mmCIF file of C-alpha atoms in Angstrom:
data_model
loop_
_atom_site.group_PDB
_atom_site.id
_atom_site.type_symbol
_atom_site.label_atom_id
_atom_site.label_comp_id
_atom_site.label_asym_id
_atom_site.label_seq_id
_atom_site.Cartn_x
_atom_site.Cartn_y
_atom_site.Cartn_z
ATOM 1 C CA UNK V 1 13.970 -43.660 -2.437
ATOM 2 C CA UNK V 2 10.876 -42.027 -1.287
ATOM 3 C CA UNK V 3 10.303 -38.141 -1.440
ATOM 4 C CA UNK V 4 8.122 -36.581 1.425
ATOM 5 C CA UNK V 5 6.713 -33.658 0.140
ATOM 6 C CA UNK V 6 5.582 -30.581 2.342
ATOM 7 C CA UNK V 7 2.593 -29.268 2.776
ATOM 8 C CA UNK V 8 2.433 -26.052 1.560
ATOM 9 C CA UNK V 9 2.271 -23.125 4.289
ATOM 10 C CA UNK V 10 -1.322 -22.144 5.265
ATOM 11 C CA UNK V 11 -2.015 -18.572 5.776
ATOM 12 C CA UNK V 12 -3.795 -19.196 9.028
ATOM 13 C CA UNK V 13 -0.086 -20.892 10.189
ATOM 14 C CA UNK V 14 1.368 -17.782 8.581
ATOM 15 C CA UNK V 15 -0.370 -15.521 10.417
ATOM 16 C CA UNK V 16 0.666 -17.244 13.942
ATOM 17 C CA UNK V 17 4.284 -16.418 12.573
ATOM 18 C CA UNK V 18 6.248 -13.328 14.663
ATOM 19 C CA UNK V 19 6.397 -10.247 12.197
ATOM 20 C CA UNK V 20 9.913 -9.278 11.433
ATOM 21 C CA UNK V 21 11.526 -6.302 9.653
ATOM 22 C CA UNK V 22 11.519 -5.983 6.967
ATOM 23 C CA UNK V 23 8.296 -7.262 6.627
ATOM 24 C CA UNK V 24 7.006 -10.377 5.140
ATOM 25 C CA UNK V 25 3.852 -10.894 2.850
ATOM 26 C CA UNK V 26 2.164 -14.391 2.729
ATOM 27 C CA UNK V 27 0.885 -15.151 -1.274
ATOM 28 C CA UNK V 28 -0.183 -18.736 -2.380
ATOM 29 C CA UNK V 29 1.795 -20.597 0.317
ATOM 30 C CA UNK V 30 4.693 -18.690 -0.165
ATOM 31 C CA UNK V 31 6.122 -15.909 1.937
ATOM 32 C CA UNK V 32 8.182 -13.204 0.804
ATOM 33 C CA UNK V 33 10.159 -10.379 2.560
ATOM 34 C CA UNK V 34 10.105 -7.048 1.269
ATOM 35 C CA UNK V 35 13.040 -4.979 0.874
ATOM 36 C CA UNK V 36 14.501 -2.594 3.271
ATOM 37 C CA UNK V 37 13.552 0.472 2.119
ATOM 38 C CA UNK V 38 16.201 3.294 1.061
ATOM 39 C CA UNK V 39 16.433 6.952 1.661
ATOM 40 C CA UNK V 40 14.304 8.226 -1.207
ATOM 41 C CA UNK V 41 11.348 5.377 -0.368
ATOM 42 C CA UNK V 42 11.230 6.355 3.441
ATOM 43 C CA UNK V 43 11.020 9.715 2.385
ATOM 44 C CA UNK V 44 7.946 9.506 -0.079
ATOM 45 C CA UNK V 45 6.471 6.741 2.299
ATOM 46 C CA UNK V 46 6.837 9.405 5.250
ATOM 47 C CA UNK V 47 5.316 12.202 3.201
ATOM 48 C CA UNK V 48 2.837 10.752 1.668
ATOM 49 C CA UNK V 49 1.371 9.324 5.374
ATOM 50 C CA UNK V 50 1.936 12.965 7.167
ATOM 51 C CA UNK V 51 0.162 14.465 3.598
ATOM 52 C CA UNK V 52 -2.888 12.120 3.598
ATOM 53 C CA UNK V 53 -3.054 12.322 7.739
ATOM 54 C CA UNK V 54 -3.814 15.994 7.527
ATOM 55 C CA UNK V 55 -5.961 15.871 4.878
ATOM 56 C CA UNK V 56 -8.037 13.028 5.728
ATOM 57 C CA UNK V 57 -7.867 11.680 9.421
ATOM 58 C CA UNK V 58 -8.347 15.354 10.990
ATOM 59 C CA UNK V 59 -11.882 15.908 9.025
ATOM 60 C CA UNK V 60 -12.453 11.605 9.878
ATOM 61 C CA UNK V 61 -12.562 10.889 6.383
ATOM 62 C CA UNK V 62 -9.788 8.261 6.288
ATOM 63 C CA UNK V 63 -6.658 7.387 8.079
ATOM 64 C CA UNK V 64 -3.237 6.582 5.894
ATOM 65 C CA UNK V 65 -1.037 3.837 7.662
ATOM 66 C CA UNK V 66 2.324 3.230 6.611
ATOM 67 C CA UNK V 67 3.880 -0.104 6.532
ATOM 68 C CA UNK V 68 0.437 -2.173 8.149
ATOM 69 C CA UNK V 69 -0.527 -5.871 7.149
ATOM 70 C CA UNK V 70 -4.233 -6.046 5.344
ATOM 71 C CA UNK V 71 -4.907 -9.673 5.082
ATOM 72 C CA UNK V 72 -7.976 -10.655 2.348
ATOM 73 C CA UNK V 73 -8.050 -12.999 -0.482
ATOM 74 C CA UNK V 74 -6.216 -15.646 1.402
ATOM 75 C CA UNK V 75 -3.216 -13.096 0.668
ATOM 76 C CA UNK V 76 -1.661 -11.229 3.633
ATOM 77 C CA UNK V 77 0.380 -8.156 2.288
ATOM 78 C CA UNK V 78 2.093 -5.081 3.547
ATOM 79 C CA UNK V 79 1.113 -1.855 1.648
ATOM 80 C CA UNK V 80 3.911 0.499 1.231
ATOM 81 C CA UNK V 81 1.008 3.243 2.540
ATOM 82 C CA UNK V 82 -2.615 2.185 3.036
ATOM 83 C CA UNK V 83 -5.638 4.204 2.942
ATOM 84 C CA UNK V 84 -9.183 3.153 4.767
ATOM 85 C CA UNK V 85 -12.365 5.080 4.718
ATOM 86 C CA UNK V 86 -12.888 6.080 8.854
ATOM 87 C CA UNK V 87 -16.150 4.345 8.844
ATOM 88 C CA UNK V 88 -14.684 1.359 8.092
ATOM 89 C CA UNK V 89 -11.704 1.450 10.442
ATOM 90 C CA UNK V 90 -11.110 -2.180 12.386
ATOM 91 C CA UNK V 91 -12.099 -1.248 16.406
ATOM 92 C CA UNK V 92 -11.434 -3.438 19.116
ATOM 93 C CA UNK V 93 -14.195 -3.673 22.042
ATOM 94 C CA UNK V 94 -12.459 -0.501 23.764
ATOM 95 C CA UNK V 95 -13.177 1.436 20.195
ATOM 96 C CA UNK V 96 -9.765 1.947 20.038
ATOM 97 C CA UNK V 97 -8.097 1.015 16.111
ATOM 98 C CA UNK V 98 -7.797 -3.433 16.192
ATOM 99 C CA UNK V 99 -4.281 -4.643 15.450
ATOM 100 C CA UNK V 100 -5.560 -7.132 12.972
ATOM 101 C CA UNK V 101 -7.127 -5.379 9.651
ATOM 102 C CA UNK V 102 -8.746 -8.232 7.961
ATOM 103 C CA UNK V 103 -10.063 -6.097 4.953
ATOM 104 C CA UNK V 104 -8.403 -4.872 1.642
ATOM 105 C CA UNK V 105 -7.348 -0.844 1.782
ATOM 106 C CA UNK V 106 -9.259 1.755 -0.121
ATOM 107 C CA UNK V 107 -6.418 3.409 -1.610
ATOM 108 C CA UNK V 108 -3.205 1.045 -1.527
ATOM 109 C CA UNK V 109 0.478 3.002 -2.511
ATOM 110 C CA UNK V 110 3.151 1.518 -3.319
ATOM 111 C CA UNK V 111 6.903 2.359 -3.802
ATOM 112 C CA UNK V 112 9.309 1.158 -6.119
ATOM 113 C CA UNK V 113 12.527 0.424 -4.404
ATOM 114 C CA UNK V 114 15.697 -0.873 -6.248
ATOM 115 C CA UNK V 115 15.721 -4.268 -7.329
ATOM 116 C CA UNK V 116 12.205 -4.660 -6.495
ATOM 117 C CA UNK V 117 9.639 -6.488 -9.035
ATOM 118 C CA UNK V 118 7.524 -4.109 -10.516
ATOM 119 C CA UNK V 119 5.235 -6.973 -11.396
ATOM 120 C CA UNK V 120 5.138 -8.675 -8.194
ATOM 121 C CA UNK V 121 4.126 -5.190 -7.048
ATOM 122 C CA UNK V 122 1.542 -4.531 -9.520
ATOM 123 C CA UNK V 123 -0.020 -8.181 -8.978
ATOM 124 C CA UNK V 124 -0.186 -6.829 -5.300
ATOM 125 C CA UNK V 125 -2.409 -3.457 -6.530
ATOM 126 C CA UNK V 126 -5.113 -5.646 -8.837
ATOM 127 C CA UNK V 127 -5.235 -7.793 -6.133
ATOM 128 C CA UNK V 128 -6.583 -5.193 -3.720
ATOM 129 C CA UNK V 129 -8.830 -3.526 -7.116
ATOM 130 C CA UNK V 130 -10.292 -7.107 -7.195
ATOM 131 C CA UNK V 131 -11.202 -6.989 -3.004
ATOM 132 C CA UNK V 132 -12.499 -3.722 -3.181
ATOM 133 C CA UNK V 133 -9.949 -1.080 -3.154
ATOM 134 C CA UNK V 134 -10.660 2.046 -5.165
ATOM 135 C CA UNK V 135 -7.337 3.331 -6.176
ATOM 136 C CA UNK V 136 -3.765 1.969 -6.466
ATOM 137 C CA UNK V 137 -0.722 4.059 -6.967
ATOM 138 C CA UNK V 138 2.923 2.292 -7.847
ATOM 139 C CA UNK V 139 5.265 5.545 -7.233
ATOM 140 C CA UNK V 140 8.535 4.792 -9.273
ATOM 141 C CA UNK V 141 11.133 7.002 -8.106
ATOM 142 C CA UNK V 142 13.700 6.040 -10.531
ATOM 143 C CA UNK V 143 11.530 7.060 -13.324
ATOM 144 C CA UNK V 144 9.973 10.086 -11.841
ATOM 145 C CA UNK V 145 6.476 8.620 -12.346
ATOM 146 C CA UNK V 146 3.337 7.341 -11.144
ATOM 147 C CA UNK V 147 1.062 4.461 -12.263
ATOM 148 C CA UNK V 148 -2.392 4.643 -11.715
ATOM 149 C CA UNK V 149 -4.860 1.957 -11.141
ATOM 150 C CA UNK V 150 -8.579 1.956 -10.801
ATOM 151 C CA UNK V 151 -10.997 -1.290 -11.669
ATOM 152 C CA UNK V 152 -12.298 -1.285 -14.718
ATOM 153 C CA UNK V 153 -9.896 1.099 -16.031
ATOM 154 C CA UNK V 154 -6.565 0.915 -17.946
ATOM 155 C CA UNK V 155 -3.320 1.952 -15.748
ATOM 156 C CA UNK V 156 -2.607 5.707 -15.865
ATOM 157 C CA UNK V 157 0.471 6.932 -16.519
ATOM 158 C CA UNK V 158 1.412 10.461 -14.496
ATOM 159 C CA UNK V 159 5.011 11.863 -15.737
ATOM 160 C CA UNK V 160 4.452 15.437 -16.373
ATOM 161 C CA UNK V 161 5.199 17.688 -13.545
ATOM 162 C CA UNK V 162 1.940 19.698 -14.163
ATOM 163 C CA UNK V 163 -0.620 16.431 -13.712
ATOM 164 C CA UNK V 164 -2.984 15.996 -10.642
ATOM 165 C CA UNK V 165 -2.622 12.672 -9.174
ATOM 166 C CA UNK V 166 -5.982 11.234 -9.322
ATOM 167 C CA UNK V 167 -7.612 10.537 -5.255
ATOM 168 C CA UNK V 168 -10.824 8.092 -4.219
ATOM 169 C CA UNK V 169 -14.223 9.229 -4.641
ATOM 170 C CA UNK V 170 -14.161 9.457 -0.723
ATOM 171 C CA UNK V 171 -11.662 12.479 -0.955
ATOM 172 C CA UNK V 172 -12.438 14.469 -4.049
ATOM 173 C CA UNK V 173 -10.995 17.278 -2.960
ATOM 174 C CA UNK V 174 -7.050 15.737 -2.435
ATOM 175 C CA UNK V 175 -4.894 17.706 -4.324
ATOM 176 C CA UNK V 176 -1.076 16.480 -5.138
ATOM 177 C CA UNK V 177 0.883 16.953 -8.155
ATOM 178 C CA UNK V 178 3.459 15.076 -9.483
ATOM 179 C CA UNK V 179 5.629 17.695 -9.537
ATOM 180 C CA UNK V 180 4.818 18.239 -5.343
ATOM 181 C CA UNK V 181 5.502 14.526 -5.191
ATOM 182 C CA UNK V 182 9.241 14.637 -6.547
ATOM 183 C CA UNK V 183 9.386 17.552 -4.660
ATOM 184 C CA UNK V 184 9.823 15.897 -1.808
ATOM 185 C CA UNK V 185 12.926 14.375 -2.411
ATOM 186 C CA UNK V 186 14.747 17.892 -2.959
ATOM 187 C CA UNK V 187 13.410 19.306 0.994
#
């Protein structure tokens, strides 16, 4: 009996694919989905893009994106929330912002949803730390705390209501707590 064997997917042919919801993230040849996200997820994920937004886009800092496909690394992947510097914002001829963002993010967030790999997650982050993103955050709702990852650096751990989360060089004066964070989730 003779076995054809597949070629695996390429990420060029992946890329040609229609997006779906939820989405999809291409990795090695192999795609897969994300979850739907649940109440407390949407909320953070909504927060966290309306907090950044006013902090960041109206002085042209940065602008946070929620849910938008960064493909680099011959990985194409879905941030949870994204963060890029302004200056470095994809345009299209008109100037207006590109549909395609063929770059890693500055600041990459991610949130924990139930049932979902931490690790696969966290493989996602150092992947970004290792294209050039500054900061990744892996918000674990369940546990009421924050990992924190910068290259170079060993992961942060931010449990205590009182902490700072830490922010990119590019926005040194970002203030959010943990405890603001949680907070959230009560409003």
């Amino acid at each position: 009996m003779t076995q054809t064997l597949t070629p695996p997917l390429t990420l060029a042919h992946f890329l040609q694919l229609p997006e779906i919801k939820p989405a999809q993230e291409y990795n090695n040849g192999k795609i897969s989905q994300k979850p739907m996200p649940q109440g407390k997820h949407s909320v953070l994920q909504t927060e966290l893009v309306i907090f950044l937004n006013q902090a960041l886009k109206i002085a042209k800092i940065a602008r946070a994106f929620s849910e938008l496909r960064f493909t680099f690394g011959d990985k194409s992947l879905v941030p949870d929330v994204a963060v890029v510097q302004w200056a470095k914002l994809p345009r299209d001829p008109q100037g207006q912002i590109a549909n395609r963002f063929d770059l890693a993010p500055d600041w990459t967030i991610e949130i924990l949803s139930p049932g979902q790999s931490s690790t696969k997650i966290t493989k996602n982050i150092v992947h970004g730390l290792n294209h050039g993103t500054s900061l990744g955050w892996l918000i674990d709702p369940a546990e009421e705390t924050v990992l924190v990852y910068q290259p170079h650096r060993s992961p942060q751990v931010c449990d205590r209501p009182e902490q700072s989360l830490p922010s990119p060089d590019f926005a040194p004066d970002l203030a959010l707590s943990v405890e603001q964070l949680w907070a959230w989730l009560w409003e």
